[in-house]
Amino acid sequence: MIYLMGAGFATEAATDRIRMLPDFRKATRNMAMAYASLESVVASTPAEVIRETGLVFGSSHGELETTKEFLKTLAEQKVARPIYFQNSLHNSTVGFLAMKLGLTAPTITLSNGMHTAEDVFEAARTLLLDGAVDTVLATVADGVVAELRSVMEMNHGPTGMGLGEGAATLLLTTRPEKFAQPWIARFAEGFRIVRAAPSAPARCVPNADSVPDYDTNLLERLARAVNDAPSGAFFVARRDGGFSEIAWERPA
């Protein structure tokens, strides 16, 4: 059984505040947003638990700020700077977060377009059920860079999903007794891919926004849905005509 122990979301104010801190002087917006979503979750969790907690980070587009600088330098100076290319990858984000949090457990980063958030949830579930760790931070973050907006929108395909930015974190565990606070919800059915007719609509019980405000915010929508109903199932339409299902129940 997997339990939800906490959830955090980035706000504009928190992201801007973090970017002003000396330790975050060179942090990208993605890094600051991701850390903003982690702050409250980490603050309410014992330090010894956090150190042994795994981290699964996902970003649909990666470090676009650095990608923009790489492309700009290449176009204007005809120089492909290796440091820009290296830092444009989303593993630079997860490395930054792991160092800031002092994590010693496994960290994973992944990117799969519009399915990034559900893949983050699945990877976190796999780490937990395989016994690699008993607590995982599942985090997603995506920012928008104006100069690359048209390319980002092309990557969306015919989904009709809005383009925006944000970050969210879920704290998941198989050992709720390690925490002082009670668990928020548990995922009795875990996560599964369900086949459905191509015309099957995406739906969430309770209903979620039909147009998310950023492309990897499934974790945020899930956390908010869990807070709205004692039980339910969260469905996400897939391009292959199926859908992903995450079922939950709250304490009686």
PDB file of N, CA and C in Angstrom, residues 53-149:
ATOM      1  N   THR A  53      15.222   9.519   1.705  1.00  0.00           N
ATOM      2  CA  THR A  53      14.088   9.552   0.784  1.00  0.00           C
ATOM      3  C   THR A  53      14.574   9.609  -0.661  1.00  0.00           C
ATOM      4  N   GLY A  54      13.945   8.846  -1.529  1.00  0.00           N
ATOM      5  CA  GLY A  54      14.265   8.900  -2.948  1.00  0.00           C
ATOM      6  C   GLY A  54      13.618  10.112  -3.595  1.00  0.00           C
ATOM      7  N   LEU A  55      14.078  10.463  -4.773  1.00  0.00           N
ATOM      8  CA  LEU A  55      13.517  11.593  -5.513  1.00  0.00           C
ATOM      9  C   LEU A  55      13.336  11.197  -6.965  1.00  0.00           C
ATOM     10  N   VAL A  56      12.120  11.366  -7.461  1.00  0.00           N
ATOM     11  CA  VAL A  56      11.844  11.177  -8.886  1.00  0.00           C
ATOM     12  C   VAL A  56      11.391  12.528  -9.424  1.00  0.00           C
ATOM     13  N   PHE A  57      12.181  13.086 -10.329  1.00  0.00           N
ATOM     14  CA  PHE A  57      11.873  14.403 -10.886  1.00  0.00           C
ATOM     15  C   PHE A  57      11.557  14.278 -12.371  1.00  0.00           C
ATOM     16  N   GLY A  58      10.521  14.971 -12.799  1.00  0.00           N
ATOM     17  CA  GLY A  58      10.157  14.958 -14.206  1.00  0.00           C
ATOM     18  C   GLY A  58       9.934  16.357 -14.750  1.00  0.00           C
ATOM     19  N   SER A  59      10.313  16.557 -15.997  1.00  0.00           N
ATOM     20  CA  SER A  59      10.079  17.830 -16.676  1.00  0.00           C
ATOM     21  C   SER A  59       9.785  17.541 -18.138  1.00  0.00           C
ATOM     22  N   SER A  60       8.661  18.016 -18.601  1.00  0.00           N
ATOM     23  CA  SER A  60       8.275  17.757 -19.982  1.00  0.00           C
ATOM     24  C   SER A  60       9.249  18.385 -20.971  1.00  0.00           C
ATOM     25  N   HIS A  61       9.759  19.586 -20.635  1.00  0.00           N
ATOM     26  CA  HIS A  61      10.609  20.329 -21.572  1.00  0.00           C
ATOM     27  C   HIS A  61      12.042  20.491 -21.110  1.00  0.00           C
ATOM     28  N   GLY A  62      12.330  20.246 -19.832  1.00  0.00           N
ATOM     29  CA  GLY A  62      13.688  20.381 -19.332  1.00  0.00           C
ATOM     30  C   GLY A  62      14.066  21.828 -19.043  1.00  0.00           C
ATOM     31  N   GLU A  63      15.361  22.083 -18.996  1.00  0.00           N
ATOM     32  CA  GLU A  63      15.874  23.407 -18.631  1.00  0.00           C
ATOM     33  C   GLU A  63      15.896  24.337 -19.846  1.00  0.00           C
ATOM     34  N   LEU A  64      14.742  24.923 -20.130  1.00  0.00           N
ATOM     35  CA  LEU A  64      14.625  25.733 -21.342  1.00  0.00           C
ATOM     36  C   LEU A  64      15.381  27.052 -21.260  1.00  0.00           C
ATOM     37  N   GLU A  65      15.529  27.609 -20.075  1.00  0.00           N
ATOM     38  CA  GLU A  65      16.321  28.842 -19.943  1.00  0.00           C
ATOM     39  C   GLU A  65      17.742  28.625 -20.460  1.00  0.00           C
ATOM     40  N   THR A  66      18.330  27.512 -20.042  1.00  0.00           N
ATOM     41  CA  THR A  66      19.700  27.212 -20.460  1.00  0.00           C
ATOM     42  C   THR A  66      19.741  26.809 -21.927  1.00  0.00           C
ATOM     43  N   THR A  67      18.709  26.106 -22.376  1.00  0.00           N
ATOM     44  CA  THR A  67      18.621  25.753 -23.796  1.00  0.00           C
ATOM     45  C   THR A  67      18.602  27.010 -24.655  1.00  0.00           C
ATOM     46  N   LYS A  68      17.841  28.007 -24.215  1.00  0.00           N
ATOM     47  CA  LYS A  68      17.785  29.277 -24.953  1.00  0.00           C
ATOM     48  C   LYS A  68      19.173  29.916 -25.038  1.00  0.00           C
ATOM     49  N   GLU A  69      19.902  29.922 -23.933  1.00  0.00           N
ATOM     50  CA  GLU A  69      21.240  30.526 -23.928  1.00  0.00           C
ATOM     51  C   GLU A  69      22.197  29.757 -24.834  1.00  0.00           C
ATOM     52  N   PHE A  70      22.061  28.427 -24.847  1.00  0.00           N
ATOM     53  CA  PHE A  70      22.898  27.599 -25.726  1.00  0.00           C
ATOM     54  C   PHE A  70      22.639  27.961 -27.187  1.00  0.00           C
ATOM     55  N   LEU A  71      21.356  28.030 -27.565  1.00  0.00           N
ATOM     56  CA  LEU A  71      20.998  28.331 -28.949  1.00  0.00           C
ATOM     57  C   LEU A  71      21.375  29.763 -29.328  1.00  0.00           C
ATOM     58  N   LYS A  72      21.204  30.690 -28.387  1.00  0.00           N
ATOM     59  CA  LYS A  72      21.550  32.089 -28.656  1.00  0.00           C
ATOM     60  C   LYS A  72      23.050  32.248 -28.900  1.00  0.00           C
ATOM     61  N   THR A  73      23.855  31.617 -28.049  1.00  0.00           N
ATOM     62  CA  THR A  73      25.310  31.684 -28.207  1.00  0.00           C
ATOM     63  C   THR A  73      25.754  31.032 -29.515  1.00  0.00           C
ATOM     64  N   LEU A  74      25.108  29.916 -29.844  1.00  0.00           N
ATOM     65  CA  LEU A  74      25.442  29.219 -31.088  1.00  0.00           C
ATOM     66  C   LEU A  74      25.112  30.087 -32.298  1.00  0.00           C
ATOM     67  N   ALA A  75      23.961  30.764 -32.251  1.00  0.00           N
ATOM     68  CA  ALA A  75      23.536  31.581 -33.391  1.00  0.00           C
ATOM     69  C   ALA A  75      24.361  32.856 -33.527  1.00  0.00           C
ATOM     70  N   GLU A  76      24.664  33.499 -32.408  1.00  0.00           N
ATOM     71  CA  GLU A  76      25.336  34.801 -32.455  1.00  0.00           C
ATOM     72  C   GLU A  76      26.854  34.697 -32.523  1.00  0.00           C
ATOM     73  N   GLN A  77      27.420  33.713 -31.828  1.00  0.00           N
ATOM     74  CA  GLN A  77      28.878  33.612 -31.739  1.00  0.00           C
ATOM     75  C   GLN A  77      29.444  32.392 -32.467  1.00  0.00           C
ATOM     76  N   LYS A  78      28.541  31.547 -32.988  1.00  0.00           N
ATOM     77  CA  LYS A  78      28.954  30.308 -33.662  1.00  0.00           C
ATOM     78  C   LYS A  78      29.767  29.419 -32.721  1.00  0.00           C
ATOM     79  N   VAL A  79      29.412  29.465 -31.441  1.00  0.00           N
ATOM     80  CA  VAL A  79      30.102  28.663 -30.426  1.00  0.00           C
ATOM     81  C   VAL A  79      29.067  27.807 -29.703  1.00  0.00           C
ATOM     82  N   ALA A  80      29.296  26.495 -29.699  1.00  0.00           N
ATOM     83  CA  ALA A  80      28.420  25.582 -28.957  1.00  0.00           C
ATOM     84  C   ALA A  80      29.053  25.329 -27.590  1.00  0.00           C
ATOM     85  N   ARG A  81      28.622  26.065 -26.585  1.00  0.00           N
ATOM     86  CA  ARG A  81      29.259  25.976 -25.273  1.00  0.00           C
ATOM     87  C   ARG A  81      28.834  24.698 -24.556  1.00  0.00           C
ATOM     88  N   PRO A  82      29.780  23.802 -24.268  1.00  0.00           N
ATOM     89  CA  PRO A  82      29.449  22.521 -23.625  1.00  0.00           C
ATOM     90  C   PRO A  82      28.743  22.686 -22.286  1.00  0.00           C
ATOM     91  N   ILE A  83      29.107  23.710 -21.501  1.00  0.00           N
ATOM     92  CA  ILE A  83      28.505  23.874 -20.183  1.00  0.00           C
ATOM     93  C   ILE A  83      27.025  24.198 -20.304  1.00  0.00           C
ATOM     94  N   TYR A  84      26.651  24.981 -21.329  1.00  0.00           N
ATOM     95  CA  TYR A  84      25.235  25.277 -21.552  1.00  0.00           C
ATOM     96  C   TYR A  84      24.486  24.017 -21.953  1.00  0.00           C
ATOM     97  N   PHE A  85      25.092  23.242 -22.854  1.00  0.00           N
ATOM     98  CA  PHE A  85      24.422  22.015 -23.294  1.00  0.00           C
ATOM     99  C   PHE A  85      24.243  21.056 -22.122  1.00  0.00           C
ATOM    100  N   GLN A  86      25.292  20.893 -21.339  1.00  0.00           N
ATOM    101  CA  GLN A  86      25.234  19.986 -20.193  1.00  0.00           C
ATOM    102  C   GLN A  86      24.154  20.422 -19.206  1.00  0.00           C
ATOM    103  N   ASN A  87      24.086  21.709 -18.917  1.00  0.00           N
ATOM    104  CA  ASN A  87      23.139  22.212 -17.931  1.00  0.00           C
ATOM    105  C   ASN A  87      21.724  22.349 -18.467  1.00  0.00           C
ATOM    106  N   SER A  88      21.538  22.160 -19.772  1.00  0.00           N
ATOM    107  CA  SER A  88      20.193  22.240 -20.338  1.00  0.00           C
ATOM    108  C   SER A  88      19.411  20.956 -20.118  1.00  0.00           C
ATOM    109  N   LEU A  89      20.086  19.900 -19.705  1.00  0.00           N
ATOM    110  CA  LEU A  89      19.425  18.613 -19.493  1.00  0.00           C
ATOM    111  C   LEU A  89      18.746  18.598 -18.129  1.00  0.00           C
ATOM    112  N   HIS A  90      17.626  17.847 -18.026  1.00  0.00           N
ATOM    113  CA  HIS A  90      16.885  17.893 -16.767  1.00  0.00           C
ATOM    114  C   HIS A  90      17.577  17.134 -15.643  1.00  0.00           C
ATOM    115  N   ASN A  91      18.648  16.365 -15.951  1.00  0.00           N
ATOM    116  CA  ASN A  91      19.374  15.734 -14.839  1.00  0.00           C
ATOM    117  C   ASN A  91      20.158  16.765 -14.030  1.00  0.00           C
ATOM    118  N   SER A  92      20.405  17.949 -14.612  1.00  0.00           N
ATOM    119  CA  SER A  92      21.050  19.004 -13.825  1.00  0.00           C
ATOM    120  C   SER A  92      20.094  19.508 -12.749  1.00  0.00           C
ATOM    121  N   THR A  93      18.796  19.489 -13.042  1.00  0.00           N
ATOM    122  CA  THR A  93      17.793  19.924 -12.060  1.00  0.00           C
ATOM    123  C   THR A  93      17.718  18.955 -10.898  1.00  0.00           C
ATOM    124  N   VAL A  94      17.634  17.670 -11.197  1.00  0.00           N
ATOM    125  CA  VAL A  94      17.509  16.694 -10.109  1.00  0.00           C
ATOM    126  C   VAL A  94      18.786  16.649  -9.280  1.00  0.00           C
ATOM    127  N   GLY A  95      19.940  16.843  -9.910  1.00  0.00           N
ATOM    128  CA  GLY A  95      21.189  16.892  -9.156  1.00  0.00           C
ATOM    129  C   GLY A  95      21.228  18.075  -8.209  1.00  0.00           C
ATOM    130  N   PHE A  96      20.767  19.223  -8.688  1.00  0.00           N
ATOM    131  CA  PHE A  96      20.709  20.428  -7.857  1.00  0.00           C
ATOM    132  C   PHE A  96      19.805  20.198  -6.649  1.00  0.00           C
ATOM    133  N   LEU A  97      18.617  19.629  -6.882  1.00  0.00           N
ATOM    134  CA  LEU A  97      17.664  19.395  -5.793  1.00  0.00           C
ATOM    135  C   LEU A  97      18.208  18.390  -4.787  1.00  0.00           C
ATOM    136  N   ALA A  98      18.822  17.316  -5.287  1.00  0.00           N
ATOM    137  CA  ALA A  98      19.361  16.287  -4.393  1.00  0.00           C
ATOM    138  C   ALA A  98      20.441  16.859  -3.484  1.00  0.00           C
ATOM    139  N   MET A  99      21.291  17.722  -4.032  1.00  0.00           N
ATOM    140  CA  MET A  99      22.337  18.335  -3.207  1.00  0.00           C
ATOM    141  C   MET A  99      21.746  19.293  -2.184  1.00  0.00           C
ATOM    142  N   LYS A 100      20.761  20.082  -2.590  1.00  0.00           N
ATOM    143  CA  LYS A 100      20.137  21.030  -1.667  1.00  0.00           C
ATOM    144  C   LYS A 100      19.447  20.318  -0.508  1.00  0.00           C
ATOM    145  N   LEU A 101      18.860  19.160  -0.780  1.00  0.00           N
ATOM    146  CA  LEU A 101      18.125  18.424   0.245  1.00  0.00           C
ATOM    147  C   LEU A 101      19.010  17.451   1.016  1.00  0.00           C
ATOM    148  N   GLY A 102      20.233  17.228   0.545  1.00  0.00           N
ATOM    149  CA  GLY A 102      21.128  16.287   1.208  1.00  0.00           C
ATOM    150  C   GLY A 102      20.675  14.847   1.098  1.00  0.00           C
ATOM    151  N   LEU A 103      20.115  14.485  -0.052  1.00  0.00           N
ATOM    152  CA  LEU A 103      19.586  13.134  -0.238  1.00  0.00           C
ATOM    153  C   LEU A 103      20.710  12.126  -0.445  1.00  0.00           C
ATOM    154  N   THR A 104      20.538  10.937   0.132  1.00  0.00           N
ATOM    155  CA  THR A 104      21.499   9.849  -0.062  1.00  0.00           C
ATOM    156  C   THR A 104      20.859   8.657  -0.760  1.00  0.00           C
ATOM    157  N   ALA A 105      19.552   8.700  -0.946  1.00  0.00           N
ATOM    158  CA  ALA A 105      18.818   7.609  -1.594  1.00  0.00           C
ATOM    159  C   ALA A 105      18.811   7.821  -3.109  1.00  0.00           C
ATOM    160  N   PRO A 106      18.316   6.842  -3.875  1.00  0.00           N
ATOM    161  CA  PRO A 106      18.309   6.962  -5.335  1.00  0.00           C
ATOM    162  C   PRO A 106      17.524   8.175  -5.826  1.00  0.00           C
ATOM    163  N   THR A 107      18.025   8.795  -6.882  1.00  0.00           N
ATOM    164  CA  THR A 107      17.310   9.875  -7.559  1.00  0.00           C
ATOM    165  C   THR A 107      17.172   9.513  -9.029  1.00  0.00           C
ATOM    166  N   ILE A 108      16.021   9.827  -9.584  1.00  0.00           N
ATOM    167  CA  ILE A 108      15.726   9.493 -10.980  1.00  0.00           C
ATOM    168  C   ILE A 108      15.153  10.735 -11.649  1.00  0.00           C
ATOM    169  N   THR A 109      15.512  10.955 -12.896  1.00  0.00           N
ATOM    170  CA  THR A 109      14.902  12.038 -13.660  1.00  0.00           C
ATOM    171  C   THR A 109      14.411  11.483 -14.987  1.00  0.00           C
ATOM    172  N   LEU A 110      13.284  11.992 -15.454  1.00  0.00           N
ATOM    173  CA  LEU A 110      12.721  11.491 -16.707  1.00  0.00           C
ATOM    174  C   LEU A 110      11.917  12.585 -17.398  1.00  0.00           C
ATOM    175  N   SER A 111      11.694  12.370 -18.673  1.00  0.00           N
ATOM    176  CA  SER A 111      10.918  13.307 -19.476  1.00  0.00           C
ATOM    177  C   SER A 111      10.214  12.524 -20.570  1.00  0.00           C
ATOM    178  N   ASN A 112       8.903  12.672 -20.639  1.00  0.00           N
ATOM    179  CA  ASN A 112       8.139  11.946 -21.650  1.00  0.00           C
ATOM    180  C   ASN A 112       6.971  12.798 -22.133  1.00  0.00           C
ATOM    181  N   GLY A 113       7.290  14.029 -22.509  1.00  0.00           N
ATOM    182  CA  GLY A 113       6.260  14.898 -23.062  1.00  0.00           C
ATOM    183  C   GLY A 113       5.052  15.024 -22.159  1.00  0.00           C
ATOM    184  N   MET A 114       3.876  14.844 -22.747  1.00  0.00           N
ATOM    185  CA  MET A 114       2.637  15.038 -22.008  1.00  0.00           C
ATOM    186  C   MET A 114       2.387  13.965 -20.959  1.00  0.00           C
ATOM    187  N   HIS A 115       3.134  12.872 -20.996  1.00  0.00           N
ATOM    188  CA  HIS A 115       2.941  11.792 -20.023  1.00  0.00           C
ATOM    189  C   HIS A 115       3.986  11.823 -18.913  1.00  0.00           C
ATOM    190  N   THR A 116       4.739  12.913 -18.819  1.00  0.00           N
ATOM    191  CA  THR A 116       5.818  12.986 -17.834  1.00  0.00           C
ATOM    192  C   THR A 116       5.326  12.766 -16.413  1.00  0.00           C
ATOM    193  N   ALA A 117       4.253  13.449 -16.009  1.00  0.00           N
ATOM    194  CA  ALA A 117       3.805  13.381 -14.619  1.00  0.00           C
ATOM    195  C   ALA A 117       3.350  11.980 -14.231  1.00  0.00           C
ATOM    196  N   GLU A 118       2.611  11.312 -15.110  1.00  0.00           N
ATOM    197  CA  GLU A 118       2.165   9.966 -14.769  1.00  0.00           C
ATOM    198  C   GLU A 118       3.353   9.000 -14.732  1.00  0.00           C
ATOM    199  N   ASP A 119       4.370   9.245 -15.569  1.00  0.00           N
ATOM    200  CA  ASP A 119       5.570   8.411 -15.524  1.00  0.00           C
ATOM    201  C   ASP A 119       6.349   8.634 -14.234  1.00  0.00           C
ATOM    202  N   VAL A 120       6.339   9.879 -13.737  1.00  0.00           N
ATOM    203  CA  VAL A 120       6.967  10.165 -12.446  1.00  0.00           C
ATOM    204  C   VAL A 120       6.264   9.382 -11.344  1.00  0.00           C
ATOM    205  N   PHE A 121       4.951   9.386 -11.366  1.00  0.00           N
ATOM    206  CA  PHE A 121       4.183   8.647 -10.360  1.00  0.00           C
ATOM    207  C   PHE A 121       4.486   7.150 -10.451  1.00  0.00           C
ATOM    208  N   GLU A 122       4.546   6.635 -11.661  1.00  0.00           N
ATOM    209  CA  GLU A 122       4.820   5.205 -11.851  1.00  0.00           C
ATOM    210  C   GLU A 122       6.230   4.839 -11.405  1.00  0.00           C
ATOM    211  N   ALA A 123       7.211   5.690 -11.715  1.00  0.00           N
ATOM    212  CA  ALA A 123       8.588   5.419 -11.289  1.00  0.00           C
ATOM    213  C   ALA A 123       8.698   5.444  -9.771  1.00  0.00           C
ATOM    214  N   ALA A 124       8.012   6.395  -9.136  1.00  0.00           N
ATOM    215  CA  ALA A 124       8.012   6.464  -7.674  1.00  0.00           C
ATOM    216  C   ALA A 124       7.374   5.213  -7.085  1.00  0.00           C
ATOM    217  N   ARG A 125       6.287   4.788  -7.684  1.00  0.00           N
ATOM    218  CA  ARG A 125       5.600   3.570  -7.225  1.00  0.00           C
ATOM    219  C   ARG A 125       6.518   2.352  -7.352  1.00  0.00           C
ATOM    220  N   THR A 126       7.247   2.266  -8.453  1.00  0.00           N
ATOM    221  CA  THR A 126       8.153   1.133  -8.663  1.00  0.00           C
ATOM    222  C   THR A 126       9.255   1.103  -7.607  1.00  0.00           C
ATOM    223  N   LEU A 127       9.850   2.261  -7.313  1.00  0.00           N
ATOM    224  CA  LEU A 127      10.881   2.322  -6.274  1.00  0.00           C
ATOM    225  C   LEU A 127      10.336   1.840  -4.935  1.00  0.00           C
ATOM    226  N   LEU A 128       9.108   2.245  -4.620  1.00  0.00           N
ATOM    227  CA  LEU A 128       8.513   1.880  -3.332  1.00  0.00           C
ATOM    228  C   LEU A 128       8.173   0.396  -3.269  1.00  0.00           C
ATOM    229  N   LEU A 129       7.496  -0.109  -4.280  1.00  0.00           N
ATOM    230  CA  LEU A 129       7.034  -1.497  -4.241  1.00  0.00           C
ATOM    231  C   LEU A 129       8.170  -2.495  -4.446  1.00  0.00           C
ATOM    232  N   ASP A 130       9.259  -2.064  -5.081  1.00  0.00           N
ATOM    233  CA  ASP A 130      10.435  -2.930  -5.219  1.00  0.00           C
ATOM    234  C   ASP A 130      11.306  -2.911  -3.969  1.00  0.00           C
ATOM    235  N   GLY A 131      11.001  -2.023  -3.036  1.00  0.00           N
ATOM    236  CA  GLY A 131      11.751  -1.962  -1.788  1.00  0.00           C
ATOM    237  C   GLY A 131      13.061  -1.207  -1.871  1.00  0.00           C
ATOM    238  N   ALA A 132      13.292  -0.473  -2.970  1.00  0.00           N
ATOM    239  CA  ALA A 132      14.532   0.305  -3.083  1.00  0.00           C
ATOM    240  C   ALA A 132      14.582   1.387  -2.012  1.00  0.00           C
ATOM    241  N   VAL A 133      13.439   1.982  -1.727  1.00  0.00           N
ATOM    242  CA  VAL A 133      13.281   2.975  -0.661  1.00  0.00           C
ATOM    243  C   VAL A 133      11.884   2.795  -0.082  1.00  0.00           C
ATOM    244  N   ASP A 134      11.632   3.390   1.080  1.00  0.00           N
ATOM    245  CA  ASP A 134      10.266   3.334   1.607  1.00  0.00           C
ATOM    246  C   ASP A 134       9.583   4.697   1.594  1.00  0.00           C
ATOM    247  N   THR A 135      10.296   5.723   1.117  1.00  0.00           N
ATOM    248  CA  THR A 135       9.713   7.056   0.982  1.00  0.00           C
ATOM    249  C   THR A 135      10.281   7.716  -0.271  1.00  0.00           C
ATOM    250  N   VAL A 136       9.413   8.382  -1.035  1.00  0.00           N
ATOM    251  CA  VAL A 136       9.830   9.009  -2.290  1.00  0.00           C
ATOM    252  C   VAL A 136       9.170  10.378  -2.437  1.00  0.00           C
ATOM    253  N   LEU A 137       9.946  11.338  -2.909  1.00  0.00           N
ATOM    254  CA  LEU A 137       9.423  12.627  -3.337  1.00  0.00           C
ATOM    255  C   LEU A 137       9.202  12.552  -4.845  1.00  0.00           C
ATOM    256  N   ALA A 138       7.976  12.725  -5.291  1.00  0.00           N
ATOM    257  CA  ALA A 138       7.661  12.744  -6.719  1.00  0.00           C
ATOM    258  C   ALA A 138       7.416  14.197  -7.107  1.00  0.00           C
ATOM    259  N   THR A 139       8.271  14.745  -7.951  1.00  0.00           N
ATOM    260  CA  THR A 139       8.235  16.175  -8.263  1.00  0.00           C
ATOM    261  C   THR A 139       8.224  16.408  -9.770  1.00  0.00           C
ATOM    262  N   VAL A 140       7.413  17.356 -10.209  1.00  0.00           N
ATOM    263  CA  VAL A 140       7.419  17.777 -11.613  1.00  0.00           C
ATOM    264  C   VAL A 140       7.546  19.291 -11.673  1.00  0.00           C
ATOM    265  N   ALA A 141       8.202  19.792 -12.704  1.00  0.00           N
ATOM    266  CA  ALA A 141       8.329  21.239 -12.888  1.00  0.00           C
ATOM    267  C   ALA A 141       8.517  21.556 -14.362  1.00  0.00           C
ATOM    268  N   ASP A 142       7.856  22.578 -14.818  1.00  0.00           N
ATOM    269  CA  ASP A 142       8.033  23.055 -16.187  1.00  0.00           C
ATOM    270  C   ASP A 142       7.845  24.555 -16.236  1.00  0.00           C
ATOM    271  N   GLY A 143       8.746  25.228 -16.917  1.00  0.00           N
ATOM    272  CA  GLY A 143       8.649  26.666 -17.106  1.00  0.00           C
ATOM    273  C   GLY A 143       8.427  26.993 -18.568  1.00  0.00           C
ATOM    274  N   VAL A 144       8.050  28.227 -18.818  1.00  0.00           N
ATOM    275  CA  VAL A 144       7.836  28.694 -20.187  1.00  0.00           C
ATOM    276  C   VAL A 144       8.881  29.751 -20.517  1.00  0.00           C
ATOM    277  N   VAL A 145       9.544  29.596 -21.639  1.00  0.00           N
ATOM    278  CA  VAL A 145      10.499  30.589 -22.138  1.00  0.00           C
ATOM    279  C   VAL A 145       9.899  31.182 -23.405  1.00  0.00           C
ATOM    280  N   ALA A 146       9.666  32.485 -23.384  1.00  0.00           N
ATOM    281  CA  ALA A 146       8.939  33.143 -24.473  1.00  0.00           C
ATOM    282  C   ALA A 146       9.550  32.851 -25.841  1.00  0.00           C
ATOM    283  N   GLU A 147      10.882  32.884 -25.919  1.00  0.00           N
ATOM    284  CA  GLU A 147      11.557  32.695 -27.212  1.00  0.00           C
ATOM    285  C   GLU A 147      11.346  31.296 -27.786  1.00  0.00           C
ATOM    286  N   LEU A 148      11.024  30.323 -26.917  1.00  0.00           N
ATOM    287  CA  LEU A 148      10.857  28.939 -27.374  1.00  0.00           C
ATOM    288  C   LEU A 148       9.402  28.489 -27.322  1.00  0.00           C
ATOM    289  N   ARG A 149       8.501  29.420 -27.101  1.00  0.00           N
ATOM    290  CA  ARG A 149       7.099  29.066 -26.906  1.00  0.00           C
ATOM    291  C   ARG A 149       6.508  28.323 -28.108  1.00  0.00           C
TER     292      ARG A 149
END
